[in-house]
GROMACS .gro file of C-alpha atoms in nm:
model
   50
    1MET     CA    1  -0.097   0.514  -1.121
    2GLU     CA    2   0.011   0.153  -1.185
    3VAL     CA    3   0.051  -0.007  -0.839
    4LYS     CA    4   0.253  -0.339  -0.863
    5GLU     CA    5   0.204  -0.437  -0.529
    6ARG     CA    6  -0.155  -0.545  -0.286
    7VAL     CA    7  -0.255  -0.254  -0.071
    8VAL     CA    8  -0.426  -0.437   0.167
    9LYS     CA    9  -0.494  -0.174   0.443
   10LYS     CA   10  -0.275   0.097   0.371
   11ALA     CA   11  -0.011   0.205   0.159
   12THR     CA   12   0.146   0.582   0.039
   13PHE     CA   13   0.292   0.685  -0.310
   14ARG     CA   14   0.504   0.993  -0.397
   15ILE     CA   15   0.360   1.166  -0.712
   16GLY     CA   16   0.386   1.413  -0.934
   17PRO     CA   17   0.686   1.605  -1.187
   18ASN     CA   18   0.917   1.582  -0.871
   19ASP     CA   19   0.708   1.432  -0.595
   20GLU     CA   20   0.620   1.673  -0.404
   21HIS     CA   21   0.283   1.482  -0.296
   22ILE     CA   22   0.190   1.254  -0.099
   23LEU     CA   23  -0.082   1.005  -0.165
   24ASP     CA   24  -0.246   0.782   0.094
   25ILE     CA   25  -0.481   0.521  -0.022
   26LYS     CA   26  -0.693   0.352   0.305
   27ARG     CA   27  -0.903   0.087   0.423
   28LYS     CA   28  -1.196   0.202   0.619
   29PHE     CA   29  -1.487   0.006   0.705
   30SER     CA   30  -1.846   0.239   0.645
   31ILE     CA   31  -2.147   0.279   0.886
   32THR     CA   32  -2.309  -0.007   0.573
   33TRP     CA   33  -2.138  -0.297   0.697
   34THR     CA   34  -1.858  -0.259   0.361
   35TRP     CA   35  -1.495  -0.187   0.334
   36LYS     CA   36  -1.442   0.116   0.152
   37TRP     CA   37  -1.120   0.317   0.020
   38GLU     CA   38  -0.988   0.669   0.154
   39PHE     CA   39  -0.756   0.840  -0.095
   40MET     CA   40  -0.649   1.099   0.029
   41LEU     CA   41  -0.349   1.417  -0.094
   42ASP     CA   42  -0.180   1.576   0.116
   43GLY     CA   43  -0.370   1.563   0.456
   44LYS     CA   44  -0.669   1.635   0.290
   45LYS     CA   45  -0.900   1.369   0.163
   46ILE     CA   46  -1.014   1.395  -0.214
   47GLY     CA   47  -1.219   1.055  -0.247
   48GLU     CA   48  -1.363   0.705  -0.150
   49VAL     CA   49  -1.401   0.420  -0.323
   50PRO     CA   50  -1.685   0.118  -0.221
   0.00000   0.00000   0.00000
């Protein structure tokens, strides 16, 4: 998936062959005083990156 715009704080995308799933990308402040990106698919957390 390629995002053509910059994600600043939160973005929501419809994904899948028939757009049946919702992918949320959200920026969060972590315990270690850094920003991290959290990925949620249909309301379930599927991962995060620093």
